[in-house]
Tab-separated table of C-alpha atoms and ligand atoms in Angstrom:
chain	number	residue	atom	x	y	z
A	77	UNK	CA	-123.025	-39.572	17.064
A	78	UNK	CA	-121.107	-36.939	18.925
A	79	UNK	CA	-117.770	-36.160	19.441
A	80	UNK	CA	-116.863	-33.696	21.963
A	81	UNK	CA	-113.713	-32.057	22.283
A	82	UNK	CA	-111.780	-32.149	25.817
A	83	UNK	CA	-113.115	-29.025	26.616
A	84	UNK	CA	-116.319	-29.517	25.141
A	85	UNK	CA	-117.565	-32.427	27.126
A	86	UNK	CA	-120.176	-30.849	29.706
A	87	UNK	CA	-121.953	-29.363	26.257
A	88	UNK	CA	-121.743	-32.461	23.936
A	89	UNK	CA	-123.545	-34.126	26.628
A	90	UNK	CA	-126.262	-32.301	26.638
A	91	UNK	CA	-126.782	-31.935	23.395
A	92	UNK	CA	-126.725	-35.816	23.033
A	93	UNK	CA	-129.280	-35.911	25.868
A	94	UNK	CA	-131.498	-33.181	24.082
A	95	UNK	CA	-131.165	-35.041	20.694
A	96	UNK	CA	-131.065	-38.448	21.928
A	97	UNK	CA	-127.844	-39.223	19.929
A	98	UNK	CA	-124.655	-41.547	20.838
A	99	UNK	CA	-121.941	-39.648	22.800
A	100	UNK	CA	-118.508	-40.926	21.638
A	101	UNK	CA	-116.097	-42.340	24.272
A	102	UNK	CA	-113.289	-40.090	23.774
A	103	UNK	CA	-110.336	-40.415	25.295
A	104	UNK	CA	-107.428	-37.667	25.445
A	105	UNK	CA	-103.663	-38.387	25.964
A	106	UNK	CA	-100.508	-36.342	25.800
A	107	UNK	CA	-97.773	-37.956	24.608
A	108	UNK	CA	-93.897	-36.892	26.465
A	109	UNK	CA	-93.188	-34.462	23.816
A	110	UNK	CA	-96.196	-32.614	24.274
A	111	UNK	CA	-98.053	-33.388	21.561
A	112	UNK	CA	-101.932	-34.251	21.560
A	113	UNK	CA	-103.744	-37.338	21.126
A	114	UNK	CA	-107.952	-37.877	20.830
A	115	UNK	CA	-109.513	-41.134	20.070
A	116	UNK	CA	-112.737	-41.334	19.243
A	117	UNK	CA	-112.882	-44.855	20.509
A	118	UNK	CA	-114.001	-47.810	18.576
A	119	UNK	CA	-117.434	-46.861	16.721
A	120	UNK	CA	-118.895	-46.352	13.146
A	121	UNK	CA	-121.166	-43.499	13.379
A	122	UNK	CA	-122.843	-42.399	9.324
A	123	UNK	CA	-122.942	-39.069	10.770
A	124	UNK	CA	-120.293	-37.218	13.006
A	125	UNK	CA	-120.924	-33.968	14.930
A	126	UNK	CA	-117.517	-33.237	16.420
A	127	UNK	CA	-118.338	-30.676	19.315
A	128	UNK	CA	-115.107	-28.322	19.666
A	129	UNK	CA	-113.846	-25.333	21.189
A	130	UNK	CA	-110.890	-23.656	20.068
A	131	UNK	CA	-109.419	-21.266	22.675
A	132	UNK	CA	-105.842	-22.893	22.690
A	133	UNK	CA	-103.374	-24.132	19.743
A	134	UNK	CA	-103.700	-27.822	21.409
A	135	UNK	CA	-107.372	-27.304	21.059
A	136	UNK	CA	-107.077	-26.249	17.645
A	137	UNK	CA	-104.912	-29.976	16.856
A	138	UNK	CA	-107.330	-32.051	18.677
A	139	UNK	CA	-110.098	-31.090	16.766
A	140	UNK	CA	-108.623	-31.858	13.459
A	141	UNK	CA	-108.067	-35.076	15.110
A	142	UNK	CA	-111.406	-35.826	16.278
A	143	UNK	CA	-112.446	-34.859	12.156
A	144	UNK	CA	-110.103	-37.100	11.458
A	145	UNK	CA	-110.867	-39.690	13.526
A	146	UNK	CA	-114.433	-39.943	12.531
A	147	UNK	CA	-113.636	-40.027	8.884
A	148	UNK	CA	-111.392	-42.568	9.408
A	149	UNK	CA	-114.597	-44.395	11.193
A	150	UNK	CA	-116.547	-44.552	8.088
A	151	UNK	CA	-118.559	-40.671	8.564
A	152	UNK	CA	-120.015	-40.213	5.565
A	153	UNK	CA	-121.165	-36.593	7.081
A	154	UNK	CA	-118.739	-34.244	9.447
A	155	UNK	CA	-120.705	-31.466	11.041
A	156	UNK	CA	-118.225	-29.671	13.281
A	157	UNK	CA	-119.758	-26.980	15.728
A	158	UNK	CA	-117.283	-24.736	16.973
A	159	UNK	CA	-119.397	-23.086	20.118
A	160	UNK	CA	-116.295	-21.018	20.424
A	161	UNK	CA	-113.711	-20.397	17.509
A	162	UNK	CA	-110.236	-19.364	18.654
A	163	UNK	CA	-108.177	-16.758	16.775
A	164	UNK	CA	-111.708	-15.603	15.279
A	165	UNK	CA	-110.820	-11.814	16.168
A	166	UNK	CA	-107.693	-12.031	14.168
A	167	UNK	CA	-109.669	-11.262	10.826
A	168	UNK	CA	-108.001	-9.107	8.973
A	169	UNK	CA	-104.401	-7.667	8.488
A	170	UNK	CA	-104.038	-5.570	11.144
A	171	UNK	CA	-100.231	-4.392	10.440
A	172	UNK	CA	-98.007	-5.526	7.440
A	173	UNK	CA	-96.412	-8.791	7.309
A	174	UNK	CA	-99.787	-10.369	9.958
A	175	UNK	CA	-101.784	-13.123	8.493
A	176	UNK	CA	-105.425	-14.088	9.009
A	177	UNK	CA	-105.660	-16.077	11.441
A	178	UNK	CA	-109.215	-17.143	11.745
A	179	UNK	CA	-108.908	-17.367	7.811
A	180	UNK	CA	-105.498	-20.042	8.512
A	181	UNK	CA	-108.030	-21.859	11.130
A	182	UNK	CA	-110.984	-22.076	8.863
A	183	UNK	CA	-109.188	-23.618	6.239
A	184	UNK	CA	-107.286	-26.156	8.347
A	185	UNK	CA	-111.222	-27.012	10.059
A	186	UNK	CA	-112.429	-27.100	6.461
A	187	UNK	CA	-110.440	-30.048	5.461
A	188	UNK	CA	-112.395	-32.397	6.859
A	189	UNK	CA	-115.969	-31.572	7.135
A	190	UNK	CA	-119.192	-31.253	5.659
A	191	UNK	CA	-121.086	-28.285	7.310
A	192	UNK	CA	-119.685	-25.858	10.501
A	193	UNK	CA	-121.494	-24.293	13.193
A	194	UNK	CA	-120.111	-21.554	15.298
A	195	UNK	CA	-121.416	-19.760	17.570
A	196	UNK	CA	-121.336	-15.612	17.873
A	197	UNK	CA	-118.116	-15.424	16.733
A	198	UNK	CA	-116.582	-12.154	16.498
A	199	UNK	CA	-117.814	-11.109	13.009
A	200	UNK	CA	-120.106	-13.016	11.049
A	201	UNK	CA	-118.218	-12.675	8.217
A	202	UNK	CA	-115.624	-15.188	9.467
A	203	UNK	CA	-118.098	-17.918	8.003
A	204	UNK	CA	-116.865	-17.065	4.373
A	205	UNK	CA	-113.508	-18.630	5.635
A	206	UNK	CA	-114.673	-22.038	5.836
A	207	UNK	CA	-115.385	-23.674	2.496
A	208	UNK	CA	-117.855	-26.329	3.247
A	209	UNK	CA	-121.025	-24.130	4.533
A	210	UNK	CA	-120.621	-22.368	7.634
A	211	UNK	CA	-123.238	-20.672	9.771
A	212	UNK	CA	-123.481	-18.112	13.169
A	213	UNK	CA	-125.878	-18.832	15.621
A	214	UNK	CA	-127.064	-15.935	18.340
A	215	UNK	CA	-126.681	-17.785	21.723
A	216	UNK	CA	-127.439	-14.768	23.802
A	217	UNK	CA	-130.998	-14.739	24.471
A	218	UNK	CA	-129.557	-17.701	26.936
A	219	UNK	CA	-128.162	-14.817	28.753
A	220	UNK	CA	-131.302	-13.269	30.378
A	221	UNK	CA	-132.278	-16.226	32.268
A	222	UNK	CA	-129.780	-16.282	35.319
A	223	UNK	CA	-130.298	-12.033	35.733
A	224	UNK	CA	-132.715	-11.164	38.610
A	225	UNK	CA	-136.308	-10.497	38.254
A	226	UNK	CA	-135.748	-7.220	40.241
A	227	UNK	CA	-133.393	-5.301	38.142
A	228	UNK	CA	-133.889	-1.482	38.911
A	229	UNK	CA	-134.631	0.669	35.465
A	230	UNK	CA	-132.505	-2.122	34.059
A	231	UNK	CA	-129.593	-0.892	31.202
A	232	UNK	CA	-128.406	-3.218	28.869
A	233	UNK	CA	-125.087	-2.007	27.400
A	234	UNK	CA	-123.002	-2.623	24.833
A	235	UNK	CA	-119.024	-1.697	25.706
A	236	UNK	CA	-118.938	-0.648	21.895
A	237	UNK	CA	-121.039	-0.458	19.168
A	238	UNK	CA	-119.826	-4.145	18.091
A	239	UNK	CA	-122.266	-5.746	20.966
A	240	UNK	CA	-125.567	-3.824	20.682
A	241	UNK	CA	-126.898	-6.330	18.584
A	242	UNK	CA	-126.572	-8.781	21.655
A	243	UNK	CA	-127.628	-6.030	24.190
A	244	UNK	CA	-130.257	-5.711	22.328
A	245	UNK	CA	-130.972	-9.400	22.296
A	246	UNK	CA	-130.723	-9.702	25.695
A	247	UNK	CA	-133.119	-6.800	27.147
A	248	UNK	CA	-135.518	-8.262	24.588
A	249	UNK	CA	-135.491	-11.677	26.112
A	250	UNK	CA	-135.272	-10.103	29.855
A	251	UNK	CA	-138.620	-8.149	28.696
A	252	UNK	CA	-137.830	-4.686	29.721
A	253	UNK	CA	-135.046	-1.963	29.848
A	254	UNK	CA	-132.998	0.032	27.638
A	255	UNK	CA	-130.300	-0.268	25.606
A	256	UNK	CA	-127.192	1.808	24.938
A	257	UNK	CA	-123.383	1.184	24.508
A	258	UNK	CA	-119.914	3.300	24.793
A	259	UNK	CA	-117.291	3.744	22.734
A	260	UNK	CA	-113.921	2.048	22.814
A	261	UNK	CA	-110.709	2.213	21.979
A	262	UNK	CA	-108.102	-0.540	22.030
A	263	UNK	CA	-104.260	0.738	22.874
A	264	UNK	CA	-102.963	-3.186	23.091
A	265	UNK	CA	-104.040	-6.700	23.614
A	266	UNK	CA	-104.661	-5.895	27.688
A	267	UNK	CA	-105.712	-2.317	27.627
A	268	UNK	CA	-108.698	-0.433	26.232
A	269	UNK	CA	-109.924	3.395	27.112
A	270	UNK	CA	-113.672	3.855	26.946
A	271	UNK	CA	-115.833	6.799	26.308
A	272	UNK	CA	-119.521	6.386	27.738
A	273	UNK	CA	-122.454	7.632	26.176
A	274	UNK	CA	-124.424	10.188	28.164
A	275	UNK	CA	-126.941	7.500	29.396
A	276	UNK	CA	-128.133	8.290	32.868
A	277	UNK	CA	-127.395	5.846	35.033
A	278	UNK	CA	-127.130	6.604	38.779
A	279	UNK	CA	-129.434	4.715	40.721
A	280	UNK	CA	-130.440	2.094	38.026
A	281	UNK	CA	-129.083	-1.535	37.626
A	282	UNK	CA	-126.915	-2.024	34.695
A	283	UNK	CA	-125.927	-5.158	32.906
A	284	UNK	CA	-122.899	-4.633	30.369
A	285	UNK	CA	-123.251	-7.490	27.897
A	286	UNK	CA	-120.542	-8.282	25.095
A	287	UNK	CA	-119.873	-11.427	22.992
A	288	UNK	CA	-116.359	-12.237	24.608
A	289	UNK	CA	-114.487	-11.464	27.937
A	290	UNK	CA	-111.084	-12.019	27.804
A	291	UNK	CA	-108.548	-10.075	29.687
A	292	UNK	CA	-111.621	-8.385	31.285
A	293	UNK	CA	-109.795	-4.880	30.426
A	294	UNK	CA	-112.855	-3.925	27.872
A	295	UNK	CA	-115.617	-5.081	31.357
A	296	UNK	CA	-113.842	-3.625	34.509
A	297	UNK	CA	-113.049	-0.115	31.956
A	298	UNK	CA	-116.675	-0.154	31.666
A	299	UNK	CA	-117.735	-0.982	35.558
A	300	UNK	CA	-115.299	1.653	36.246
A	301	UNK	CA	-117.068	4.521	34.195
A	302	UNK	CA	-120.134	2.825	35.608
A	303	UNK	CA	-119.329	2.937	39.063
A	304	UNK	CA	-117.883	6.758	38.616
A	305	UNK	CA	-121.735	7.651	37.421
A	306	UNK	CA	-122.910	6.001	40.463
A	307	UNK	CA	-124.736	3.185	38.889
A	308	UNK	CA	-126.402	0.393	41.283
A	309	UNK	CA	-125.418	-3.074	40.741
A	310	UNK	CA	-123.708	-3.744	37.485
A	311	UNK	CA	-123.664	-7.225	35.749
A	312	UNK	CA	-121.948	-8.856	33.050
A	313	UNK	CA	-123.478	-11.274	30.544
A	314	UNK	CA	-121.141	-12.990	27.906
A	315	UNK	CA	-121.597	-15.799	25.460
A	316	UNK	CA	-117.935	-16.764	25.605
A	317	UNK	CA	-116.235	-16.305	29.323
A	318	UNK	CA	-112.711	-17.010	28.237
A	319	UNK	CA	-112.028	-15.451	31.091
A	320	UNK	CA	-108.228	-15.499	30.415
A	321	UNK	CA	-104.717	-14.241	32.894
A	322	UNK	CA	-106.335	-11.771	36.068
A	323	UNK	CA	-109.970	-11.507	34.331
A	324	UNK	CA	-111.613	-12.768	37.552
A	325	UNK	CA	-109.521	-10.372	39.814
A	326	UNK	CA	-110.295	-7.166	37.436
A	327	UNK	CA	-113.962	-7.864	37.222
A	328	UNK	CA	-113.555	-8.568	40.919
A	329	UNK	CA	-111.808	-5.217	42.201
A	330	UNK	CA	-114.002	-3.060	39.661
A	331	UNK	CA	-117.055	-4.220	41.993
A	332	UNK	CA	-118.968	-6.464	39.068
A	333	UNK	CA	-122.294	-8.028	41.023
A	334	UNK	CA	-122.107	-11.312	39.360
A	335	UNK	CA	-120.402	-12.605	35.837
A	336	UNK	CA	-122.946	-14.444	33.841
A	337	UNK	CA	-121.553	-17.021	30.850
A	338	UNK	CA	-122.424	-19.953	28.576
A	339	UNK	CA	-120.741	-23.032	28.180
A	340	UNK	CA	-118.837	-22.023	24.651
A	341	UNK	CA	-116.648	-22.449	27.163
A	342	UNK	CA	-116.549	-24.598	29.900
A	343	UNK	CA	-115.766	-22.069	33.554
A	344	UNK	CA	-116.878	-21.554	36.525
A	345	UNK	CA	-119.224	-18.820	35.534
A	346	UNK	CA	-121.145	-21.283	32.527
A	347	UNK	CA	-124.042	-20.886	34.316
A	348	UNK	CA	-126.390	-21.359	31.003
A	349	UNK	CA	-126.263	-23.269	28.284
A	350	UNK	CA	-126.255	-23.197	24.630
A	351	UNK	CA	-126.958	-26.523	24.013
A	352	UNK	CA	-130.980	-26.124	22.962
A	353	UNK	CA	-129.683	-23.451	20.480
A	354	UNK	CA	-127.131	-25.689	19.009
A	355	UNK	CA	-129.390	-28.696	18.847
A	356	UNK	CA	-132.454	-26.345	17.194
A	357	UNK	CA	-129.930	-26.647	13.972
A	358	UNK	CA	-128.811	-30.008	14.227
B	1283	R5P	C1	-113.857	-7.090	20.927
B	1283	R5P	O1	-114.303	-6.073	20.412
B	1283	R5P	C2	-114.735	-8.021	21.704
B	1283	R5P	O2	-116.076	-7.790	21.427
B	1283	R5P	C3	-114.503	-7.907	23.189
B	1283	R5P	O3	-114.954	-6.639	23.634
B	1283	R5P	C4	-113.077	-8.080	23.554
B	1283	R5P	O4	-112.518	-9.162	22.904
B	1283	R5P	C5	-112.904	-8.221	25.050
B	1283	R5P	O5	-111.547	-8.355	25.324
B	1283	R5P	P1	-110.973	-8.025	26.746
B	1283	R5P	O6	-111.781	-8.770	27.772
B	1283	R5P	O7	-109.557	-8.486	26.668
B	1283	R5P	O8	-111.045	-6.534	26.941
């Protein structure tokens, strides 16, 4: 059976259509004091997969909830897939006196499952956080599909050195291009400075892929540098559009030629799925 999470639902439908399995009739309440309530309904499933993104703290509760709830149900197995895990960039101690964050999460997840799948998180290494066995899929071959057929002398690049793997990925599955990435350099949680590479791109289509757009300061840096070196059209490709504040606006007023996400989580921009990668391991 699956579970999804509230802001799960588009994907754990599909990957109960691709795997022919029960979709839980989850309901989701808030009560007057704010807190959060999921029910998983009335069923007995032997095995649970509780489908869950965590981009908020809410999301975070109702997921231990939904674990929970199917325990509660008589699951004999928990398999939570996380297709995007909140606070995962949080990693290590960063300054004195921070904690772990994705290390808190994991263990708090942990509790109450048998096996958890995530989905590029940040580092790979956040896996050893969970206790039960944890695994990272690569979604972004997914990526390719929705980018035109025409790309001129197409670039696939990496804002830092952390995404070539996925760049990589990503030209491979589009069949041709290059790869290359920048540096960057982080100065707070909104603002980054980034130094390109000497890639030549005037004239030639570019399509800057990362794992994660948040504030969209790392992407419209990037477009910016792009544009300055007279690029063509210049893409983005994501696996998780969080998308979060005036992401849309920057990505917007730097000139981007189309944003291109999966449904880790669920916007406007999901345009392709992760759901047959998911399922593969399920
Ligand atoms: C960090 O290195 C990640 O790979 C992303 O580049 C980063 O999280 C993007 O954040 P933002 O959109 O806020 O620049």
């Amino acid at each position: 059976m699956i579970i999804p999470g509230s802001g799960s639902q588009a994907l754990a439908a599909d990957l109960a259509a691709i795997l022919d399995e029960d979709l839980a009739p989850v309901e989701y309440e808030r009560f007057p004091d704010g807190e959060v309530m999921a029910r998983i309904g009335d069923v007995s499933p032997d095995r649970a997969v509780v489908v869950a993104s965590t981009p908020t703290s809410d999301s975070h509760l109702e997921l231990l909830q939904l674990q929970d709830a199917a325990r509660e149900a008589g699951a004999n197995d928990i398999v939570t897939v996380l297709p995007y895990m909140g606070y995962a960039r949080q990693d290590k101690v960063f300054k004195p006196g921070e904690p772990i964050s994705s290390r808190a999460v994991a263990r708090a997840i942990s509790a109450n499952t048998d096996h958890v799948i995530t989905v590029n998180p940040h580092e790979r290494a956040v896996c050893d956080f969970f206790e039960p066995s944890a695994i990272a899929l690569d979604a972004a071959s997914v990526l390719a599909d929705p980018l035109p057929h025409d790309l001129v002398e197409p670039l696939f690049l990496a804002p830092d050195d952390g995404a070539i793997d996925i760049a990589q990925t990503v030209r491979d599955t589009y069949g041709t291009g290059e790869t290359d990435y920048f540096e960057k350099t982080r100065l707070s949680g909104s603002e980054v400075e980034i130094s390109p590479s000497d890639a030549a791109v005037a004239g030639r289509d570019v399509v800057v892929v990362d794992d994660i757009v948040a504030t969209g300061s790392t992407m419209s840096e990037s477009i910016a540098v792009l544009n300055e070196r007279d690029a063509a059209r210049v893409y983005v490709a994501c696996v998780h559009p969080l998308l979060a504040q005036n992401a849309v606006t920057k990505l917007a007023r730097a000139g981007v030629e189309r944003v291109i996400g999966t449904d880790t989580l669920e916007r406007p921009v999901s345009q392709v799925s992760v759901a047959k990668v998911v399922a593969e391991e399920l």
